[in-house]
PDB file of C-alpha atoms in Angstrom:
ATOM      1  CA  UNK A 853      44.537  55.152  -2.022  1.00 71.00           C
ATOM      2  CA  UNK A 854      41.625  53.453  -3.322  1.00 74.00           C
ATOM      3  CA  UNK A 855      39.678  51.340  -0.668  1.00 83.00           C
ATOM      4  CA  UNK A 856      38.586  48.192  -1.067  1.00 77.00           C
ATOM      5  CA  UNK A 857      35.379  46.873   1.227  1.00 80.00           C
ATOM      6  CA  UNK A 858      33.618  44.028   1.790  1.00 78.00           C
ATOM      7  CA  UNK A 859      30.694  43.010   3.192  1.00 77.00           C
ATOM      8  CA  UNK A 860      29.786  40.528   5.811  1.00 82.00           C
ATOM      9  CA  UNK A 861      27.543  39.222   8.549  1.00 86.00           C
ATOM     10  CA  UNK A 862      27.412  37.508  11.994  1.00 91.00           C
ATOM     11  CA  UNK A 863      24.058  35.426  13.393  1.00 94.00           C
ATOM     12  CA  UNK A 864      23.433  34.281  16.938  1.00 95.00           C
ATOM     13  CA  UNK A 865      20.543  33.011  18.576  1.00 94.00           C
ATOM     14  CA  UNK A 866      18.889  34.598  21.431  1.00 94.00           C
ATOM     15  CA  UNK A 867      16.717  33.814  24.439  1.00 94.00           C
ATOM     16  CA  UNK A 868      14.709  36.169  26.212  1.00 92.00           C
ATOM     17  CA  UNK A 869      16.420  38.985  24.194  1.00 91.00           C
ATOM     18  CA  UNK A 870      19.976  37.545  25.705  1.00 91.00           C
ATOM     19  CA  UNK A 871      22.460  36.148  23.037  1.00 93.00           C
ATOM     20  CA  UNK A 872      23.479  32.482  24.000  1.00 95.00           C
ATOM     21  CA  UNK A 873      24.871  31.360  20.540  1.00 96.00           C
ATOM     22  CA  UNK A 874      27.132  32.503  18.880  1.00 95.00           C
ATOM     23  CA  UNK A 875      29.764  31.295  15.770  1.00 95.00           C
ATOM     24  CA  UNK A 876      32.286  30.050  18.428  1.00 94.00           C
ATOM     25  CA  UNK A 877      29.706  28.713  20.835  1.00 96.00           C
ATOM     26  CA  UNK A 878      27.950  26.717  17.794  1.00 96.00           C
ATOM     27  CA  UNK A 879      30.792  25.264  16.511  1.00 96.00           C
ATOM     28  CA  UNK A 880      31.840  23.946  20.537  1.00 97.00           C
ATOM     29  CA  UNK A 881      28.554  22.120  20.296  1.00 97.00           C
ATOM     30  CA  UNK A 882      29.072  21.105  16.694  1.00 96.00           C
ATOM     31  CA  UNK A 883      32.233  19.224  17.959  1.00 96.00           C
ATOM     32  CA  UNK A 884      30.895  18.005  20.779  1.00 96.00           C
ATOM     33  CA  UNK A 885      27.973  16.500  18.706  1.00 95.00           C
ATOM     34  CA  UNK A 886      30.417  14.986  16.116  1.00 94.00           C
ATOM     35  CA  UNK A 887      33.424  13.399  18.704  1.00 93.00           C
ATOM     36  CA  UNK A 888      31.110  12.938  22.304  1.00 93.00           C
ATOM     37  CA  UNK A 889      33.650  14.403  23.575  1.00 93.00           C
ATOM     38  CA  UNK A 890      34.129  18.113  25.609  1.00 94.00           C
ATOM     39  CA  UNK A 891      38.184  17.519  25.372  1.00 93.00           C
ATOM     40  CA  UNK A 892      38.184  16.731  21.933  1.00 94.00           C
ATOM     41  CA  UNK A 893      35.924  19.266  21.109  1.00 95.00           C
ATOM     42  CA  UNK A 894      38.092  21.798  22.839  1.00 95.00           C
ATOM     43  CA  UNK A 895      41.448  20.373  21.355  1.00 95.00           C
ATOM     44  CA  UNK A 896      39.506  20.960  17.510  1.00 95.00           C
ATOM     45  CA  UNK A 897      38.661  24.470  18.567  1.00 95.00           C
ATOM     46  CA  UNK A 898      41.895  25.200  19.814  1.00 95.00           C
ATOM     47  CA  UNK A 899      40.639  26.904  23.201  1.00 95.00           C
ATOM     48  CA  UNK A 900      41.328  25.673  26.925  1.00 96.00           C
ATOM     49  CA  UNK A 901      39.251  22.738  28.455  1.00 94.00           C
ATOM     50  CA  UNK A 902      37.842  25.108  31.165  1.00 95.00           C
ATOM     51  CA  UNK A 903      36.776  27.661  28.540  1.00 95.00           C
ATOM     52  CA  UNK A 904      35.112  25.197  26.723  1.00 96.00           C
ATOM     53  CA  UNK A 905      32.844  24.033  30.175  1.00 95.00           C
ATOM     54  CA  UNK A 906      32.177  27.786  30.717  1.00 95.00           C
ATOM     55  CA  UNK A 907      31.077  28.819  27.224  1.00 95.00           C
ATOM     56  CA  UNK A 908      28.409  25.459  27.789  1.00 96.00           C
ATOM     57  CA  UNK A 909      27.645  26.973  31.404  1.00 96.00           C
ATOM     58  CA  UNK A 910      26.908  30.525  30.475  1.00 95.00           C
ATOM     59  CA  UNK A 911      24.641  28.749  27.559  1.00 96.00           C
ATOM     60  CA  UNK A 912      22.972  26.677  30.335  1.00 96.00           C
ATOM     61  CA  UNK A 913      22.618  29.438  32.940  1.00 95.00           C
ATOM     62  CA  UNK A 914      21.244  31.716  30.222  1.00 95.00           C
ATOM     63  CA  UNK A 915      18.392  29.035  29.716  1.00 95.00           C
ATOM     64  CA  UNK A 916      18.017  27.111  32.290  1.00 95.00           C
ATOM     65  CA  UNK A 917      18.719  24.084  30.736  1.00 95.00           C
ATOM     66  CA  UNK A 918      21.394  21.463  30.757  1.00 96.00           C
ATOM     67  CA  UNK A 919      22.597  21.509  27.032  1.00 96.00           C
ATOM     68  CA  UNK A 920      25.400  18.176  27.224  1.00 96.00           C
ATOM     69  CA  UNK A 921      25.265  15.567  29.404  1.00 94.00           C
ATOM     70  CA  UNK A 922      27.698  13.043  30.286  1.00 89.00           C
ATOM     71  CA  UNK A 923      27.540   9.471  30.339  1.00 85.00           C
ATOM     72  CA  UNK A 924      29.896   7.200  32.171  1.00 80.00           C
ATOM     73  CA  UNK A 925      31.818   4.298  30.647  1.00 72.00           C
ATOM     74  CA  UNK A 926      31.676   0.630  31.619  1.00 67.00           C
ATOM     75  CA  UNK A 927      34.946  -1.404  31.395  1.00 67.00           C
ATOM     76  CA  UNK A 928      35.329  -1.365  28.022  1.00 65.00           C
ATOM     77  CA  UNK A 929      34.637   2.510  27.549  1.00 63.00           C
ATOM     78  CA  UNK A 930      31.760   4.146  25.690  1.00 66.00           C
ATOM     79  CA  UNK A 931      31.455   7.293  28.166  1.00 75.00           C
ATOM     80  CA  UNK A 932      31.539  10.387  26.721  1.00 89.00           C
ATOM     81  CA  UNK A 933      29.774  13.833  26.298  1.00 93.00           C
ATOM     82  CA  UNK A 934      26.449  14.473  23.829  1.00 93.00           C
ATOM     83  CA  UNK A 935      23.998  17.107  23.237  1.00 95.00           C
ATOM     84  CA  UNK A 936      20.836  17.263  25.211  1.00 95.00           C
ATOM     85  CA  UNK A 937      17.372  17.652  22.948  1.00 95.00           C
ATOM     86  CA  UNK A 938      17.812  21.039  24.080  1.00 96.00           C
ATOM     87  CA  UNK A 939      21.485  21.424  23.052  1.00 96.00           C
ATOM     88  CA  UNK A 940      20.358  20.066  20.189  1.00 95.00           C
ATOM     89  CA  UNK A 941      17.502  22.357  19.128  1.00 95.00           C
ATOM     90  CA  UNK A 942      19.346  25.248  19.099  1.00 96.00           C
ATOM     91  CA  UNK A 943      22.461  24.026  17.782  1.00 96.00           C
ATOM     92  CA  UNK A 944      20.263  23.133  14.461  1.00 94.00           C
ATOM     93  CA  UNK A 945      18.143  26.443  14.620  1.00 94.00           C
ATOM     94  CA  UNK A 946      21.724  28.336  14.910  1.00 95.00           C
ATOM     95  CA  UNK A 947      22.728  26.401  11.366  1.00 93.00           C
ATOM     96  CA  UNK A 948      19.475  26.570  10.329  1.00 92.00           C
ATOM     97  CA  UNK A 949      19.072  30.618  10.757  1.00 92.00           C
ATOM     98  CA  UNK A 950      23.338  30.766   9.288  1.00 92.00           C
ATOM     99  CA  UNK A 951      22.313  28.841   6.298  1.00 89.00           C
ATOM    100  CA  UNK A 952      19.115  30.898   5.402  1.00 86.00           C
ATOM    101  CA  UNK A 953      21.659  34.012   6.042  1.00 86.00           C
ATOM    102  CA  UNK A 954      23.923  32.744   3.692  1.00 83.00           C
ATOM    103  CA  UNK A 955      21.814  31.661   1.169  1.00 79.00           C
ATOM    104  CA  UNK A 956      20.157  35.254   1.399  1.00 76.00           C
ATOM    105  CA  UNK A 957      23.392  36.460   1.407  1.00 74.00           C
ATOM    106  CA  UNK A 958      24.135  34.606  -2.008  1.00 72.00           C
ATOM    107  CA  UNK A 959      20.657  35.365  -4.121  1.00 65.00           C
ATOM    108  CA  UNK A 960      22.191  37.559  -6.877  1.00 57.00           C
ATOM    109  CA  UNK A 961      18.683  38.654  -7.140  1.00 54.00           C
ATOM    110  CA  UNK A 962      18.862  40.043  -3.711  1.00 56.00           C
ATOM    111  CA  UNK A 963      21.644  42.038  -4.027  1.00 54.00           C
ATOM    112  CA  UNK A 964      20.797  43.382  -7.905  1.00 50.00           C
ATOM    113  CA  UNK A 965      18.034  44.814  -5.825  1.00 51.00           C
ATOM    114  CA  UNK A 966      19.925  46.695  -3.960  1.00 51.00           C
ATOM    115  CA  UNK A 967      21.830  47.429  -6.516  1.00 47.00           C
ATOM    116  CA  UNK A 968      25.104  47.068  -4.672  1.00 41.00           C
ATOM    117  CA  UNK A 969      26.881  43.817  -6.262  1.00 43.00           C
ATOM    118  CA  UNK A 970      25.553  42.440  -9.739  1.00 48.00           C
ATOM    119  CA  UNK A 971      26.371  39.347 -11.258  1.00 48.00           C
ATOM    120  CA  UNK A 972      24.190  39.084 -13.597  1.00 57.00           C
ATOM    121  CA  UNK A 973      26.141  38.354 -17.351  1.00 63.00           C
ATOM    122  CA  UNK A 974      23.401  40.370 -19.296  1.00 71.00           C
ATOM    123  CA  UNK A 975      23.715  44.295 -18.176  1.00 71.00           C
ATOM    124  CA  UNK A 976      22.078  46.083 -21.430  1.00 76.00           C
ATOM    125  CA  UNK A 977      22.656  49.877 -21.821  1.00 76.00           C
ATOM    126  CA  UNK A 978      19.418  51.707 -22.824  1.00 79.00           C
ATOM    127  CA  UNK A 979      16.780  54.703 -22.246  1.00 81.00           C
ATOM    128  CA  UNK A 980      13.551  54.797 -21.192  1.00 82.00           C
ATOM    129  CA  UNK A 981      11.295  54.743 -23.570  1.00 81.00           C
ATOM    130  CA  UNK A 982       8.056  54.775 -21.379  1.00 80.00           C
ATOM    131  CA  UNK A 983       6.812  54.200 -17.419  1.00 80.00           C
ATOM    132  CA  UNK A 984       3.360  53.331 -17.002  1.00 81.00           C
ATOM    133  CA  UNK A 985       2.333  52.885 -13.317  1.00 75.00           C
ATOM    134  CA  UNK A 986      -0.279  51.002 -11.890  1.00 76.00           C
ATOM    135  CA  UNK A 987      -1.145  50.025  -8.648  1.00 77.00           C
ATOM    136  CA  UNK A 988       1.119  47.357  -7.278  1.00 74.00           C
ATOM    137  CA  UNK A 989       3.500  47.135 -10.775  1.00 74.00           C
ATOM    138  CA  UNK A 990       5.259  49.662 -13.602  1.00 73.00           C
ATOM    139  CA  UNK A 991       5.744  48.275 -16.652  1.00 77.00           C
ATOM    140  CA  UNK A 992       8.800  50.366 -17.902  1.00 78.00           C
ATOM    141  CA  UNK A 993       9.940  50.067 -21.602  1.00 80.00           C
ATOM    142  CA  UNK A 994      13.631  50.682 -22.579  1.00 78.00           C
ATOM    143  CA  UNK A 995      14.951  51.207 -25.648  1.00 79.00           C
ATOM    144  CA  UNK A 996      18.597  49.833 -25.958  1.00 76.00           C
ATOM    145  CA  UNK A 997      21.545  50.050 -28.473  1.00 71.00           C
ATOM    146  CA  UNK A 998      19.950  47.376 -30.656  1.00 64.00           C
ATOM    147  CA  UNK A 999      17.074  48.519 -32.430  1.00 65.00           C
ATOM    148  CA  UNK A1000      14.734  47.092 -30.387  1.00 72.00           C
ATOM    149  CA  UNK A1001      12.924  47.942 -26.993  1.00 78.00           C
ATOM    150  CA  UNK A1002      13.308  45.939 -23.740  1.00 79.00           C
ATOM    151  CA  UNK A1003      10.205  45.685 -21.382  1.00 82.00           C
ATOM    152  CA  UNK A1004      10.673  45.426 -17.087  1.00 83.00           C
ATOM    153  CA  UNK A1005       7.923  45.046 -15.789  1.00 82.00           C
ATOM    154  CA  UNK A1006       9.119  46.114 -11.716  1.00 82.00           C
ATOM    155  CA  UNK A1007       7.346  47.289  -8.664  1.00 81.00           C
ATOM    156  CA  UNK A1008       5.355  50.777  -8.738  1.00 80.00           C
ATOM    157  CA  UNK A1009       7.639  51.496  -5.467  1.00 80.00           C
ATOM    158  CA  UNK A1010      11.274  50.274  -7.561  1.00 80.00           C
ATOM    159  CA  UNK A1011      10.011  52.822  -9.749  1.00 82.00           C
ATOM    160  CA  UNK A1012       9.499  55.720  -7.881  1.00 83.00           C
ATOM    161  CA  UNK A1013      12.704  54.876  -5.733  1.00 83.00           C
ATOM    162  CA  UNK A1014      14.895  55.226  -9.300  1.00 84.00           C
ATOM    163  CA  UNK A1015      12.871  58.121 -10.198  1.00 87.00           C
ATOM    164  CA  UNK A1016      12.534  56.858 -13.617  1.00 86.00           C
ATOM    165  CA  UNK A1017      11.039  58.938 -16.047  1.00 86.00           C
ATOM    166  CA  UNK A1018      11.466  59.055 -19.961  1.00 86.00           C
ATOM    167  CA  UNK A1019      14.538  59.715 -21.570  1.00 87.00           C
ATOM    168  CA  UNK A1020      16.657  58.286 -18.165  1.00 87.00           C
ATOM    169  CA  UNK A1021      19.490  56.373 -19.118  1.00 86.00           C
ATOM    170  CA  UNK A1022      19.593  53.105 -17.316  1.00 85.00           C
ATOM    171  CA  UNK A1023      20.657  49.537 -17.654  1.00 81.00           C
ATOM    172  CA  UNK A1024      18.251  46.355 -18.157  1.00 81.00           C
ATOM    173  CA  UNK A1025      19.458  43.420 -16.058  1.00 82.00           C
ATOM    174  CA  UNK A1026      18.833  39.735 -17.236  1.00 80.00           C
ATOM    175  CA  UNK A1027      19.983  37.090 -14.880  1.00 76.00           C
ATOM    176  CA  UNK A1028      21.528  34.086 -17.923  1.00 72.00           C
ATOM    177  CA  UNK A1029      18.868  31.572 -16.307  1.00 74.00           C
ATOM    178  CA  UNK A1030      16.307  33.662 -17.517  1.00 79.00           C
ATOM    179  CA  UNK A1031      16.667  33.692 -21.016  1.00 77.00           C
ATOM    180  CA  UNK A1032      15.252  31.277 -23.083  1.00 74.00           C
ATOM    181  CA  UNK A1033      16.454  30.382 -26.543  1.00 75.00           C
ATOM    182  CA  UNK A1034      13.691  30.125 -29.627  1.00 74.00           C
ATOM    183  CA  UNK A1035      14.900  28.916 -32.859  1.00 70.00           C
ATOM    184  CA  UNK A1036      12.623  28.277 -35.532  1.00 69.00           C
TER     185      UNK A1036
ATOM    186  CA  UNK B 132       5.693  30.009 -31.870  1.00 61.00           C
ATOM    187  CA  UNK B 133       2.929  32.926 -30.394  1.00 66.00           C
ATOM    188  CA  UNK B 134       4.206  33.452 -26.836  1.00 69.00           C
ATOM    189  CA  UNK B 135       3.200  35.533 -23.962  1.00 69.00           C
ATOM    190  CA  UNK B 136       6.709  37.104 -23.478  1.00 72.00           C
ATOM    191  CA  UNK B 137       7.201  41.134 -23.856  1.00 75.00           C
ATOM    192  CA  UNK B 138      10.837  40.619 -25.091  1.00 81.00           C
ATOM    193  CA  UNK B 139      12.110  38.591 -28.277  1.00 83.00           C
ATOM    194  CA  UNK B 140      15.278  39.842 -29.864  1.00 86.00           C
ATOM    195  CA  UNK B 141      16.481  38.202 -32.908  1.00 87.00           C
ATOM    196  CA  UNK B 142      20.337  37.264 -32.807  1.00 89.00           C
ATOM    197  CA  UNK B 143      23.056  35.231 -34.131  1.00 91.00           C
ATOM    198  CA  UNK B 144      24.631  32.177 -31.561  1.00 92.00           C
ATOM    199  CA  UNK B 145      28.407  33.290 -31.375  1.00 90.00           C
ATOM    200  CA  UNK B 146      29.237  30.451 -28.761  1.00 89.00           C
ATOM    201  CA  UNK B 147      28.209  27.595 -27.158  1.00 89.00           C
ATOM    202  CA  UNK B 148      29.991  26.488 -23.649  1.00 87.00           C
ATOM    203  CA  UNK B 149      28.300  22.557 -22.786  1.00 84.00           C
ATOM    204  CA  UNK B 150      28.753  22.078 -19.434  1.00 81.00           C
ATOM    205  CA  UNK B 151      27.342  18.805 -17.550  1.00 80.00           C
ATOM    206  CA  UNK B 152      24.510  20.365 -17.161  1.00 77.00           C
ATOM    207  CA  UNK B 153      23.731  23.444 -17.671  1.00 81.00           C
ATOM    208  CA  UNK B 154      25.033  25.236 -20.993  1.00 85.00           C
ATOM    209  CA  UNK B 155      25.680  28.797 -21.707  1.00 85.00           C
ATOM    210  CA  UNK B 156      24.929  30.003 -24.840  1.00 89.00           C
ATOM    211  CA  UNK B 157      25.977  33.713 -26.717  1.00 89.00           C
ATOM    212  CA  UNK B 158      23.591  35.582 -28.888  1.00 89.00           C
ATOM    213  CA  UNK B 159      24.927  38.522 -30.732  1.00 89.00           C
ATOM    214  CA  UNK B 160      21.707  40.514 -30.775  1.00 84.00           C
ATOM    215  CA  UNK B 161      23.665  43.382 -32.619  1.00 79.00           C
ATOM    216  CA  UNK B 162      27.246  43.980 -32.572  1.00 74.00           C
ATOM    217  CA  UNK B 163      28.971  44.120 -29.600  1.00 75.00           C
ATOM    218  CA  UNK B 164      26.202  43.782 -27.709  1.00 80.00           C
ATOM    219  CA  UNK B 165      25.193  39.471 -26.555  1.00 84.00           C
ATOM    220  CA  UNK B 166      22.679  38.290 -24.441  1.00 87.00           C
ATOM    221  CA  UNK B 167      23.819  35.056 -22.571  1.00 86.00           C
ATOM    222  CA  UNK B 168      21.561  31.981 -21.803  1.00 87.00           C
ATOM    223  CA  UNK B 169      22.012  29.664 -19.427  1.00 84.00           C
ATOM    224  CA  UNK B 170      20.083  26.576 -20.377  1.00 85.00           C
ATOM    225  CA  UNK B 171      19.963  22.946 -20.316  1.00 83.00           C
ATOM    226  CA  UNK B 172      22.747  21.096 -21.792  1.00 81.00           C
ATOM    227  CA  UNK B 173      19.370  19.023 -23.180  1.00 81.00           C
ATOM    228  CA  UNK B 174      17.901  21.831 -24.701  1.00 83.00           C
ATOM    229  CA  UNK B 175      20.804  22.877 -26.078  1.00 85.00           C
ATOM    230  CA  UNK B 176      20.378  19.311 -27.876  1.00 84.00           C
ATOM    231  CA  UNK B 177      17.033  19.442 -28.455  1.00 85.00           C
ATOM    232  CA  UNK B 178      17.118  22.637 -30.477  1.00 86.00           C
ATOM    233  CA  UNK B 179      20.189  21.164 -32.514  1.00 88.00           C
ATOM    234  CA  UNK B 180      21.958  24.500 -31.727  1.00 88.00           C
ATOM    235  CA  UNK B 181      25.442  25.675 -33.223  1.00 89.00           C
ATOM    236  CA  UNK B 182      27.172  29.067 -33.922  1.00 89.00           C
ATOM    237  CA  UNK B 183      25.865  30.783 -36.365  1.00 90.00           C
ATOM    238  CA  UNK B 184      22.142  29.482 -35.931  1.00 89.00           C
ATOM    239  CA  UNK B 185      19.755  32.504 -36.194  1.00 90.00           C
ATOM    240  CA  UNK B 186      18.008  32.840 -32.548  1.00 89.00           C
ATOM    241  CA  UNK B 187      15.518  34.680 -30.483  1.00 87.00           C
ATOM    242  CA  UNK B 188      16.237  35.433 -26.781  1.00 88.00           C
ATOM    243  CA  UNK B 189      12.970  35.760 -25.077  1.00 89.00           C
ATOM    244  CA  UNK B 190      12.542  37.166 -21.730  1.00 87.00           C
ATOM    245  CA  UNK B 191       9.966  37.831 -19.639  1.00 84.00           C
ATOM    246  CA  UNK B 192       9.273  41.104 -18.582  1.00 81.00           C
ATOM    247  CA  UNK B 193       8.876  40.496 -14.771  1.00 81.00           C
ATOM    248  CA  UNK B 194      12.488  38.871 -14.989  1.00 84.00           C
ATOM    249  CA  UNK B 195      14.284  42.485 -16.249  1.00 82.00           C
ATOM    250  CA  UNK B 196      15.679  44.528 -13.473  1.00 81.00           C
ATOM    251  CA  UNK B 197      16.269  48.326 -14.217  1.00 81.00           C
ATOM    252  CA  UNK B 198      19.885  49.712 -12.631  1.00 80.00           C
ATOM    253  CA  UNK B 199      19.893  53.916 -13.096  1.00 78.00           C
ATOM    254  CA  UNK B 200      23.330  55.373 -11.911  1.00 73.00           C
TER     255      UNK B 200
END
């Protein structure tokens, strides 16, 4: 049976080494921040009223710090629930720290690195022609089906990780964006 | 046009794919193998380009990656 596997990550924000904010947690104050309301919030999330309070007391007990508060309503309404500064600040460094993830997560560049996932359209069979190593980068020259030699010019410590030494077979990756298109 | 660039291969545009944008372009460099481009729909216009227009796909050499087995 062949496996398939995919890859995946979690982020949560800590205080004083001590995880208060998690993916479930966030989104609770996400809701709360969008309806003013703890009920509402809860109801969105699918998850019991009294959960909901603890989840916000175990974040307020871990920091000692009142993250909602609650504001009565006159006759006419307008009470409800919103996020404290505090509640606030970490509810945007928690989205702010997911969407840096993500976007890490997503750099095609990132991953062709590690040479794990590659998206890149332009994969171009060839053999090393030549490495020539200098301090901080290798310029390595690869000579590929068409009669005509490719030049990478990578880090001295990308080539000694491959090992790359003439005569390797070995692939030159061009991400599309980075071609550019001369026509006389 | 002199330019700084390690790589030039010559090829022929097989296809052109305008988006709104951004379009992708085919160069056969030498049969099978293509090169794609993504570039500006507006360069794309700019260049007048259509199939069969002899090319040059230019690359710099700090944008090549290297992937041994």
């Amino acid at each position: 049976m062949k496996r398939k596997y995919e890859s995946g990550h979690k982020q949560w924000i800590e205080f004083k080494g001590k995880a208060i904010l998690g993916e479930g947690r966030a989104r609770l104050l996400a809701e709360i921040r969008n309806s003013s309301s703890i009920l509402k919030a809860a109801e969105k999330l699918s998850i019991p009223y009294r959960t909901a309070w603890e989840y916000l007391k175990r974040i307020e007990d871990a920091i000692g710090s009142p993250v909602v508060k609650t504001h009565r309503g006159g006759p006419k309404g307008g009470g409800g629930t919103t996020l404290t500064a505090e509640g606030e600040k970490i509810l945007r460094e928690y989205e702010r720290y997911k969407r840096h993830l993500n976007s890490v997560a997503q750099d095609e560049i990132d991953w062709e690195a590690t040479f794990t996932k590659i998206s890149a359209r332009n994969r171009i069979k060839g053999v090393v022609k030549g490495v020539e190593k200098d301090e901080i980068a290798s310029t390595v020259r690869i000579e590929v089906a068409v009669p005509t030699v490719i030049t990478a010019m990578i880090t001295k410590e990308a080539a000694e990780e491959l090992d790359l030494k003439e005569g390797d077979a070995v692939e030159a990756v061009i991400k599309a964006t980075e071609v550019l298109v001369s026509k006389e | 046009m002199p330019l700084s660039a390690r790589n030039r291969i010559e090829g022929v545009v097989k296809a052109i794919e305008k988006g709104e944008v951004a379009s992708t372009v085919k160069i056969e460099v030498a049969k099978p193998v293509t090169i794609t481009a993504m570039i500006t729909k507006e360069a794309v216009e700019e260049l007048g380009l259509k199939e069969g227009d002899k090319v040059e796909a230019v690359i710099k050499a700090t944008e090549v990656l290297v992937s041994k087995e």
